[in-house]
Structure formats: C-alpha cells, structure tokens
Amino acid sequence: MTAPIRVAVTGAAGQIGYSLLFRIASGQVFGPDQPVILHLVEIPPAMSALDGVEMELDDCAFPTLAGVVKADSDHLEDGFADCNYVLCVGSVPRGKGMERSDLIRINGPIFTSTGQAISSAAASDVRVLVVGNPCNTNCLIAMNNAPNVPNDRWYAMTMLDQNRAISQLAQKSGQPVSEVTNMTIWGNHSATQYPDFYNAKIDGKPATEVITDEAWLQGEFISTVQKRGAAIIQARGASSAASAANGIIDTVKAIANPTAAGATFSAAVCSDGSYGVDEGLISSFPLTSDGKNWSIVQGQSHNEFAQAKIDATVAELKEERDTVKDLLK
Ligand code: NAI
C-alpha cells in the first residue's frame, strides 16, 4: 500500500479551508491512488467549528482520505508532526482602519511559532506554502525561525494572481485560458505586484503581438489584477476563498510535478539574488520545478517600464522585512 502523504492546513475552519480540504481529501491534488492524511490546525475558539468540518469530511467517504488529525494553535507540533506539506492559511484578517504594517506586526508572532513548530516536527521533506497575508513576509518570518528546514522549501502564494492575470488576458484576446502561458507575477502578493505581460505568451506568440493595446496592458490590465482581491471583497462582502483554494491546489501541483518544457509558474520563493532581488527576500519569480526542487527561470528581459514595476514591488518587500527585522534570525 502507498504510504499516505500528510498535509497540514492551518486556519482549517476558515473560508479558504472550507473550499480547500474537500478537494485535497478527494484525490484532486495527489491523485486517486495516493492516500492523504489531513492535519487540521485552528485557534482554540474555532475547534468546535473544526469538529463540524471533520464530520463533513467523514460524510464524504472519500477513499483517498486516510485520516484526520486535529490540533489547536497551542499545540502546533502535534499539528505539523511528520507532515510533508504545510499549508499556512490561518492568520488574523486586516480589520477596519488597520494599516498593512499593523497587520504585519500582528501576524508576525504567529509565524515565528509556526516556523519553529514546522522545524521541529514536520517530515524531513516538508514543503511549506504560506497563504495567510501578508504572505510573503509571513513566509519570511517562518523560514527564518525554522533552522531545520532548508530555504528552498518555502513558498508564498502568487498563483491566484497569476490565474487572475491569465483570465484577463484570455478575455481581452478572445483566446481560451489554456492558450495563455508564461504569465509571471513578480514581487509581493499585494497591490504592488507586477503581472509581466511582456514575457507572457498567447497561442505561443508574445502577448503584446496578440493584444496590441499596450496602454490597456500597462494600465487597466495591471490595475485589475492588482486590485482584484479588493474588487471581490466589494462585490461579495467576503474575500476570495474558492479561487484562493484553487490557487493553493495549482501551486502544490506545480511544485510536486515536473513543469512541462517551456512552461513556467509563479510563486514567491527565497531569492538567490536573481534579477537583482535581494538575496533572502521571499519574492515572486518565474519558476520551473523538476518535481522536487524549483529553479528561477533566467534570461527574461525587462524594459524600463517593467523594471520600474519590479523595483517598486521589491522595495515594498524590503520595507516589510525591515518592519519585522526583530523576528528574523
Ligand atoms: P478566514 O478568516 O475565513 O479564516 C482564517 C482562519 O484562520 C480562521 O478560521 C481563524 O480562526 C484561523 N486562524 C487565525 N489565527 C490562526 C492561528 N494562529 N493558527 C491557526 N489558525 C488561525 O480567512 P480566509 O478567507 O480563509 O483567508 C485566510 C487568509 O488567506 C487571510 O490572511 C487572507 O488574507 C489570505 N488570502 C491570501 C491569498 C493569496 O493569494 N495569498 C488569497 C486570499 C486570501
């Protein structure tokens, strides 16, 4: 029998958790022959809601779900024990009147203890995807507090942004989404992110040859992608959850499987200094995976417009890093 994969999800009783867990448990992520044990982590007041989620998982009778482990955030090591993937979704949401820097300071301590617990309890091959915002800097904090986990195992999610950008380009060009490739999000998962349409392709051709309205690409396209999260909150009265869960699934699959020749995917990883991004920052790049390890795709060129956008988002990441420097080892 195939040994089960253990997947921890923090914030498991939240909105994203509710869209995510059932897809993982059903075999959509790791395939129909791979058993999965879900480790569900929540804060103590949410453990009763988590019991309800567990009952619903039971009631799906998924053949691929080999077990459920529950732990509260006071017992993180139990939650992460022997886990091969840790999906850090839980975090305190941004409240009214709260500045981004306030949010960073509130969530920072959550991610020091998360990093420490992953480091001491997770499986030796663990891979960690941080989704809870501000995800790049939360990931930076956790990585810096996890001495036993190599830096190339840490990811912050920009796949949802990539998917949003692909969808916008497909709609504008009248092509199916499957024809839009090499769409990279650079930098921070925030309103400064840069969706790089210059290196994207539509139907195998440069996107700028297919969509010749460069003013739209430089203006409305970028701002639609950057502000999509806020537009969804405005329309739905709640932040994106199903599409965020889908982004998580796409990211795990992109990490766990070799990337097709010529293709790329976006995730924020620990910079090795490529493209002038400070070494050690968790910044989004064009990546490929061999099924285990990622590489940053080299040799993409950026014109003055693009470079200014990348510089701006990297500058924001540096500011965030400075805000939490006391939490970094
Ligand atoms: P939610 O508020 O519905 O759920 C969050 C859950 O996390 C709650 O159940 C809460 O009890 C739990 N939680 C809080 N602190 C925790 C801790 N220390 N340990 C374990 N669990 C904890 O929020 P939702 O909609 O599920 O979103 C979760 C996070 O994902 C938010 O930070 C949101 O901003 C972020 N997000 C990130 C996206 C990305 O593309 N990177 C996209 C969409 C959302």
Short mmCIF file of C-alpha atoms and ligand atoms in Angstrom, two decimals:
data_model
loop_
_atom_site.label_atom_id
_atom_site.label_comp_id
_atom_site.label_asym_id
_atom_site.label_seq_id
_atom_site.Cartn_x
_atom_site.Cartn_y
_atom_site.Cartn_z
CA MET A 1 0.00 0.00 0.00
CA THR A 2 1.22 3.52 -0.82
CA ALA A 3 2.29 5.43 2.29
CA PRO A 4 -0.05 8.37 2.95
CA ILE A 5 1.02 11.96 2.37
CA ARG A 6 0.41 14.15 5.39
CA VAL A 7 -0.90 17.63 4.62
CA ALA A 8 -1.37 20.22 7.36
CA VAL A 9 -3.74 23.14 6.84
CA THR A 10 -3.82 25.99 9.34
CA GLY A 11 -6.96 28.10 9.54
CA ALA A 12 -8.76 24.92 8.52
CA ALA A 13 -12.18 26.08 9.75
CA GLY A 14 -11.99 29.31 7.74
CA GLN A 15 -13.46 30.16 4.35
CA ILE A 16 -10.50 29.02 2.27
CA GLY A 17 -10.21 25.86 4.35
CA TYR A 18 -13.80 25.01 3.55
CA SER A 19 -13.09 25.19 -0.18
CA LEU A 20 -9.71 23.52 0.07
CA LEU A 21 -9.94 20.49 2.35
CA PHE A 22 -12.53 18.58 0.36
CA ARG A 23 -10.56 18.93 -2.85
CA ILE A 24 -7.38 17.64 -1.24
CA ALA A 25 -9.26 14.81 0.51
CA SER A 26 -10.98 13.77 -2.74
CA GLY A 27 -7.70 12.99 -4.51
CA GLN A 28 -7.74 16.01 -6.84
CA VAL A 29 -4.28 17.13 -5.76
CA PHE A 30 -2.19 13.99 -5.33
CA GLY A 31 -4.21 11.59 -7.49
CA PRO A 32 -6.72 8.78 -6.90
CA ASP A 33 -4.11 6.24 -5.73
CA GLN A 34 -2.39 8.41 -3.14
CA PRO A 35 -3.87 8.31 0.37
CA VAL A 36 -3.79 11.60 2.27
CA ILE A 37 -3.93 12.30 6.00
CA LEU A 38 -5.18 15.82 6.73
CA HIS A 39 -3.82 17.68 9.75
CA LEU A 40 -6.23 20.47 10.62
CA VAL A 41 -4.98 23.34 12.77
CA GLU A 42 -7.12 26.09 14.27
CA ILE A 43 -7.14 28.51 17.17
CA PRO A 44 -8.85 27.14 20.32
CA PRO A 45 -12.16 29.06 19.86
CA ALA A 46 -12.56 27.58 16.37
CA MET A 47 -12.06 23.94 17.37
CA SER A 48 -15.80 23.31 17.61
CA ALA A 49 -16.32 24.59 14.06
CA LEU A 50 -13.43 22.34 13.06
CA ASP A 51 -15.27 19.35 14.55
CA GLY A 52 -18.08 20.14 12.12
CA VAL A 53 -15.66 20.27 9.18
CA GLU A 54 -14.28 16.90 10.22
CA MET A 55 -17.79 15.42 10.36
CA GLU A 56 -18.41 16.65 6.82
CA LEU A 57 -15.13 15.15 5.63
CA ASP A 58 -16.23 11.84 7.17
CA ASP A 59 -19.57 12.15 5.43
CA CYS A 60 -17.93 12.42 2.01
CA ALA A 61 -16.45 8.91 2.47
CA PHE A 62 -13.50 9.82 0.25
CA PRO A 63 -11.49 6.65 -0.48
CA THR A 64 -8.28 8.74 -0.58
CA LEU A 65 -8.74 10.26 2.88
CA ALA A 66 -6.75 8.01 5.21
CA GLY A 67 -7.21 10.03 8.38
CA VAL A 68 -7.77 13.39 10.04
CA VAL A 69 -5.63 14.84 12.85
CA LYS A 70 -6.82 17.97 14.66
CA ALA A 71 -4.68 20.29 16.74
CA ASP A 72 -5.09 23.74 18.21
CA SER A 73 -2.56 26.51 17.80
CA ASP A 74 -1.26 25.95 21.35
CA HIS A 75 -0.09 22.50 20.17
CA LEU A 76 1.39 23.27 16.76
CA GLU A 77 3.96 20.48 16.90
CA ASP A 78 1.15 17.92 17.12
CA GLY A 79 -0.48 19.62 14.18
CA PHE A 80 2.63 19.50 11.98
CA ALA A 81 4.03 16.12 13.10
CA ASP A 82 5.55 14.25 10.13
CA CYS A 83 3.77 16.48 7.61
CA ASN A 84 5.06 16.54 4.03
CA TYR A 85 3.17 19.73 3.15
CA VAL A 86 2.16 22.54 5.47
CA LEU A 87 -0.34 24.99 4.01
CA CYS A 88 -0.38 28.08 6.24
CA VAL A 89 -3.75 29.63 5.54
CA GLY A 90 -4.67 30.85 9.02
CA SER A 91 -3.92 34.40 10.02
CA VAL A 92 -5.64 37.38 11.57
CA PRO A 93 -7.54 39.32 8.89
CA ARG A 94 -6.98 43.02 8.29
CA GLY A 95 -9.57 44.96 10.27
CA LYS A 96 -11.11 48.34 9.57
CA GLY A 97 -8.63 51.18 9.78
CA MET A 98 -5.70 48.79 10.17
CA GLU A 99 -2.55 49.67 8.23
CA ARG A 100 -0.64 46.98 6.36
CA SER A 101 2.24 47.45 8.80
CA ASP A 102 -0.16 46.83 11.75
CA LEU A 103 -1.23 43.57 10.12
CA ILE A 104 2.38 42.55 9.63
CA ARG A 105 3.14 43.17 13.29
CA ILE A 106 0.00 41.29 14.45
CA ASN A 107 0.64 38.23 12.29
CA GLY A 108 4.41 38.16 12.70
CA PRO A 109 4.44 36.30 16.05
CA ILE A 110 2.04 33.65 14.67
CA PHE A 111 4.62 32.84 12.03
CA THR A 112 7.60 32.67 14.39
CA SER A 113 5.89 29.88 16.34
CA THR A 114 4.67 28.28 13.10
CA GLY A 115 8.24 28.21 11.74
CA GLN A 116 9.62 26.76 14.97
CA ALA A 117 7.00 24.02 15.14
CA ILE A 118 7.45 23.06 11.47
CA SER A 119 11.18 22.94 12.03
CA SER A 120 10.95 20.59 14.98
CA ALA A 121 8.01 18.37 13.99
CA ALA A 122 7.44 18.18 10.23
CA ALA A 123 8.79 15.48 7.88
CA SER A 124 12.33 15.93 6.57
CA ASP A 125 10.98 16.58 3.05
CA VAL A 126 8.43 19.19 4.18
CA ARG A 127 7.32 21.93 1.80
CA VAL A 128 5.53 24.97 3.18
CA LEU A 129 3.14 27.25 1.31
CA VAL A 130 2.15 30.45 3.11
CA VAL A 131 -1.19 31.93 2.06
CA GLY A 132 -2.24 33.96 5.10
CA ASN A 133 -1.47 37.62 4.49
CA PRO A 134 0.88 39.39 4.23
CA CYS A 135 2.01 36.05 2.84
CA ASN A 136 5.50 36.94 1.55
CA THR A 137 6.61 38.45 4.84
CA ASN A 138 4.84 35.82 6.97
CA CYS A 139 6.75 33.22 4.96
CA LEU A 140 9.99 35.13 5.51
CA ILE A 141 9.40 35.10 9.26
CA ALA A 142 8.53 31.40 9.40
CA MET A 143 11.53 30.45 7.23
CA ASN A 144 13.86 32.45 9.48
CA ASN A 145 12.55 30.61 12.54
CA ALA A 146 12.91 27.11 11.12
CA PRO A 147 16.59 26.14 11.32
CA ASN A 148 15.98 22.53 10.24
CA VAL A 149 14.11 23.35 7.04
CA PRO A 150 16.17 24.42 4.02
CA ASN A 151 15.28 27.79 2.49
CA ASP A 152 14.23 26.25 -0.82
CA ARG A 153 11.20 24.58 0.81
CA TRP A 154 9.32 27.82 1.47
CA TYR A 155 6.73 29.36 -0.81
CA ALA A 156 4.26 32.24 -0.58
CA MET A 157 1.29 32.15 -2.89
CA THR A 158 1.02 34.28 -6.02
CA MET A 159 -0.74 31.61 -8.11
CA LEU A 160 -4.13 33.23 -7.60
CA ASP A 161 -2.71 36.47 -9.01
CA GLN A 162 -1.23 34.54 -11.93
CA ASN A 163 -4.60 32.90 -12.63
CA ARG A 164 -6.36 36.26 -12.41
CA ALA A 165 -3.89 37.71 -14.94
CA ILE A 166 -4.29 34.73 -17.30
CA SER A 167 -8.05 35.10 -17.21
CA GLN A 168 -7.86 38.83 -18.01
CA LEU A 169 -5.54 38.25 -21.00
CA ALA A 170 -7.71 35.40 -22.28
CA GLN A 171 -10.84 37.54 -22.12
CA LYS A 172 -9.19 40.52 -23.83
CA SER A 173 -7.71 38.40 -26.63
CA GLY A 174 -10.72 36.12 -27.09
CA GLN A 175 -8.46 33.08 -26.64
CA PRO A 176 -9.07 30.19 -24.23
CA VAL A 177 -7.23 30.42 -20.90
CA SER A 178 -5.20 27.35 -21.86
CA GLU A 179 -3.50 29.42 -24.62
CA VAL A 180 -2.14 31.99 -22.15
CA THR A 181 1.23 30.79 -20.84
CA ASN A 182 4.38 32.09 -19.11
CA MET A 183 2.38 34.63 -17.09
CA THR A 184 4.60 35.60 -14.19
CA ILE A 185 3.75 37.62 -11.11
CA TRP A 186 6.81 39.43 -9.79
CA GLY A 187 7.42 40.54 -6.21
CA ASN A 188 4.86 40.86 -3.46
CA HIS A 189 1.33 39.44 -3.21
CA SER A 190 -0.05 42.95 -2.73
CA ALA A 191 -1.24 45.89 -4.78
CA THR A 192 2.37 46.49 -5.93
CA GLN A 193 2.74 43.09 -7.63
CA TYR A 194 3.80 43.18 -11.28
CA PRO A 195 2.00 40.82 -13.69
CA ASP A 196 4.55 40.58 -16.51
CA PHE A 197 2.58 40.64 -19.75
CA TYR A 198 5.72 41.40 -21.80
CA ASN A 199 7.08 37.88 -21.28
CA ALA A 200 3.65 36.18 -21.35
CA LYS A 201 2.51 34.28 -24.43
CA ILE A 202 -0.87 33.84 -26.06
CA ASP A 203 -1.22 30.99 -28.53
CA GLY A 204 2.59 30.64 -28.43
CA LYS A 205 3.16 34.28 -29.51
CA PRO A 206 4.23 37.22 -27.37
CA ALA A 207 1.08 38.55 -25.64
CA THR A 208 1.91 42.04 -26.92
CA GLU A 209 1.63 40.78 -30.53
CA VAL A 210 -1.83 39.40 -29.87
CA ILE A 211 -3.08 42.27 -27.68
CA THR A 212 -1.66 45.37 -29.36
CA ASP A 213 -3.37 47.81 -26.98
CA GLU A 214 -0.26 48.48 -24.86
CA ALA A 215 -1.99 51.28 -22.96
CA TRP A 216 -4.57 48.74 -21.73
CA LEU A 217 -1.83 46.27 -20.80
CA GLN A 218 0.20 48.86 -18.91
CA GLY A 219 -2.84 50.42 -17.27
CA GLU A 220 -6.17 48.66 -16.82
CA PHE A 221 -4.78 45.13 -17.04
CA ILE A 222 -2.21 45.61 -14.29
CA SER A 223 -4.51 47.52 -12.00
CA THR A 224 -7.35 44.99 -12.46
CA VAL A 225 -5.02 42.17 -11.38
CA GLN A 226 -3.52 44.20 -8.53
CA LYS A 227 -6.92 45.23 -7.17
CA ARG A 228 -8.89 42.06 -7.90
CA GLY A 229 -8.88 40.93 -4.27
CA ALA A 230 -10.43 44.24 -3.17
CA ALA A 231 -13.00 44.11 -6.01
CA ILE A 232 -14.13 40.67 -4.84
CA ILE A 233 -14.49 41.86 -1.24
CA GLN A 234 -16.54 44.81 -2.51
CA ALA A 235 -18.82 42.59 -4.60
CA ARG A 236 -19.13 39.53 -2.38
CA GLY A 237 -18.77 41.06 1.05
CA ALA A 238 -16.07 38.49 1.79
CA SER A 239 -12.61 37.84 0.42
CA SER A 240 -11.85 35.37 -2.34
CA ALA A 241 -11.99 31.86 -0.98
CA ALA A 242 -12.82 29.30 -3.69
CA SER A 243 -10.37 30.89 -6.12
CA ALA A 244 -7.74 31.13 -3.36
CA ALA A 245 -8.21 27.43 -2.56
CA ASN A 246 -7.87 26.71 -6.27
CA GLY A 247 -4.64 28.73 -6.32
CA ILE A 248 -3.30 26.62 -3.45
CA ILE A 249 -4.11 23.42 -5.32
CA ASP A 250 -2.50 24.71 -8.51
CA THR A 251 0.61 25.69 -6.52
CA VAL A 252 1.01 22.31 -4.81
CA LYS A 253 0.59 20.54 -8.15
CA ALA A 254 3.10 22.88 -9.79
CA ILE A 255 5.63 22.19 -7.02
CA ALA A 256 5.06 18.43 -6.87
CA ASN A 257 5.20 17.69 -10.62
CA PRO A 258 7.84 18.42 -13.25
CA THR A 259 6.98 21.58 -15.22
CA ALA A 260 6.23 20.96 -18.92
CA ALA A 261 9.01 22.05 -21.31
CA GLY A 262 8.83 25.81 -21.93
CA ALA A 263 6.20 26.40 -19.24
CA THR A 264 6.66 28.39 -16.02
CA PHE A 265 4.62 29.10 -12.89
CA SER A 266 4.62 31.85 -10.28
CA ALA A 267 5.33 31.55 -6.59
CA ALA A 268 7.26 33.66 -4.14
CA VAL A 269 10.43 31.84 -3.06
CA CYS A 270 13.63 32.73 -1.24
CA SER A 271 15.59 34.91 -3.64
CA ASP A 272 19.08 33.80 -4.59
CA GLY A 273 19.80 37.30 -5.89
CA SER A 274 18.40 36.60 -9.38
CA TYR A 275 17.23 39.67 -11.32
CA GLY A 276 18.77 41.90 -8.64
CA VAL A 277 16.19 40.91 -5.98
CA ASP A 278 17.88 40.96 -2.54
CA GLU A 279 19.04 37.51 -1.51
CA GLY A 280 16.82 36.08 1.22
CA LEU A 281 13.66 38.04 0.35
CA ILE A 282 10.54 35.96 -0.39
CA SER A 283 9.69 37.36 -3.79
CA SER A 284 7.66 36.00 -6.67
CA PHE A 285 9.53 34.84 -9.78
CA PRO A 286 9.01 32.73 -12.91
CA LEU A 287 9.75 29.16 -11.76
CA THR A 288 10.05 25.65 -13.03
CA SER A 289 10.02 22.50 -10.91
CA ASP A 290 11.62 19.10 -11.50
CA GLY A 291 9.02 17.61 -9.16
CA LYS A 292 11.18 18.20 -6.09
CA ASN A 293 13.21 21.37 -6.47
CA TRP A 294 12.42 24.67 -8.13
CA SER A 295 14.60 26.89 -10.30
CA ILE A 296 14.15 30.53 -11.16
CA VAL A 297 13.90 30.90 -14.94
CA GLN A 298 16.85 33.01 -16.04
CA GLY A 299 17.32 35.30 -19.01
CA GLN A 300 13.98 37.11 -19.14
CA SER A 301 14.43 40.72 -20.18
CA HIS A 302 12.57 43.69 -18.75
CA ASN A 303 12.19 47.09 -20.35
CA GLU A 304 12.30 50.30 -18.33
CA PHE A 305 8.55 50.16 -17.57
CA ALA A 306 8.73 46.59 -16.30
CA GLN A 307 11.92 47.14 -14.31
CA ALA A 308 10.37 50.13 -12.52
CA LYS A 309 7.38 47.96 -11.55
CA ILE A 310 9.65 45.17 -10.27
CA ASP A 311 11.77 47.68 -8.36
CA ALA A 312 8.65 49.11 -6.68
CA THR A 313 7.30 45.77 -5.51
CA VAL A 314 10.73 44.61 -4.29
CA ALA A 315 11.12 47.92 -2.42
CA GLU A 316 7.85 47.17 -0.62
CA LEU A 317 9.13 43.71 0.35
CA LYS A 318 12.29 45.30 1.77
CA GLU A 319 10.17 47.70 3.83
CA GLU A 320 8.10 44.81 5.16
CA ARG A 321 11.29 42.91 6.00
CA ASP A 322 12.56 45.92 7.94
CA THR A 323 9.27 46.15 9.85
CA VAL A 324 9.78 42.63 11.22
CA LYS A 325 13.57 42.53 11.46
CA ASP A 326 13.43 41.70 15.18
CA LEU A 327 11.54 38.48 14.27
CA LEU A 328 14.18 37.31 11.77
CA LYS A 329 17.08 35.21 12.87
P1 NAI B 1 -10.97 33.29 7.41
O1 NAI B 1 -10.95 34.41 8.40
O2 NAI B 1 -12.26 32.78 6.89
O3 NAI B 1 -10.20 32.05 8.03
C1 NAI B 1 -8.98 32.17 8.67
C2 NAI B 1 -8.95 31.11 9.75
O4 NAI B 1 -7.65 31.16 10.34
C3 NAI B 1 -9.97 31.33 10.86
O5 NAI B 1 -10.76 30.17 10.99
C4 NAI B 1 -9.12 31.58 12.09
O6 NAI B 1 -9.68 31.03 13.26
C5 NAI B 1 -7.82 30.88 11.71
N1 NAI B 1 -6.64 31.35 12.42
C6 NAI B 1 -6.33 32.61 12.83
N2 NAI B 1 -5.18 32.61 13.51
C7 NAI B 1 -4.71 31.34 13.48
C8 NAI B 1 -3.57 30.71 14.03
N3 NAI B 1 -2.67 31.39 14.74
N4 NAI B 1 -3.41 29.39 13.81
C9 NAI B 1 -4.34 28.69 13.13
N5 NAI B 1 -5.45 29.23 12.61
C10 NAI B 1 -5.63 30.54 12.79
O7 NAI B 1 -9.99 33.75 6.24
P2 NAI B 1 -9.82 33.11 4.79
O8 NAI B 1 -10.75 33.77 3.86
O9 NAI B 1 -9.83 31.63 4.88
O10 NAI B 1 -8.35 33.64 4.43
C11 NAI B 1 -7.22 33.20 5.14
C12 NAI B 1 -6.02 34.04 4.80
O11 NAI B 1 -5.68 33.89 3.42
C13 NAI B 1 -6.19 35.54 5.01
O12 NAI B 1 -5.00 36.04 5.61
C14 NAI B 1 -6.31 36.09 3.61
O13 NAI B 1 -5.88 37.43 3.53
C15 NAI B 1 -5.38 35.16 2.87
N6 NAI B 1 -5.55 35.11 1.42
C16 NAI B 1 -4.43 35.01 0.66
C17 NAI B 1 -4.49 34.93 -0.70
C18 NAI B 1 -3.25 34.82 -1.54
O14 NAI B 1 -3.38 34.82 -2.77
N7 NAI B 1 -2.06 34.71 -0.99
C19 NAI B 1 -5.79 34.96 -1.38
C20 NAI B 1 -6.93 35.04 -0.49
C21 NAI B 1 -6.79 35.11 0.87
#
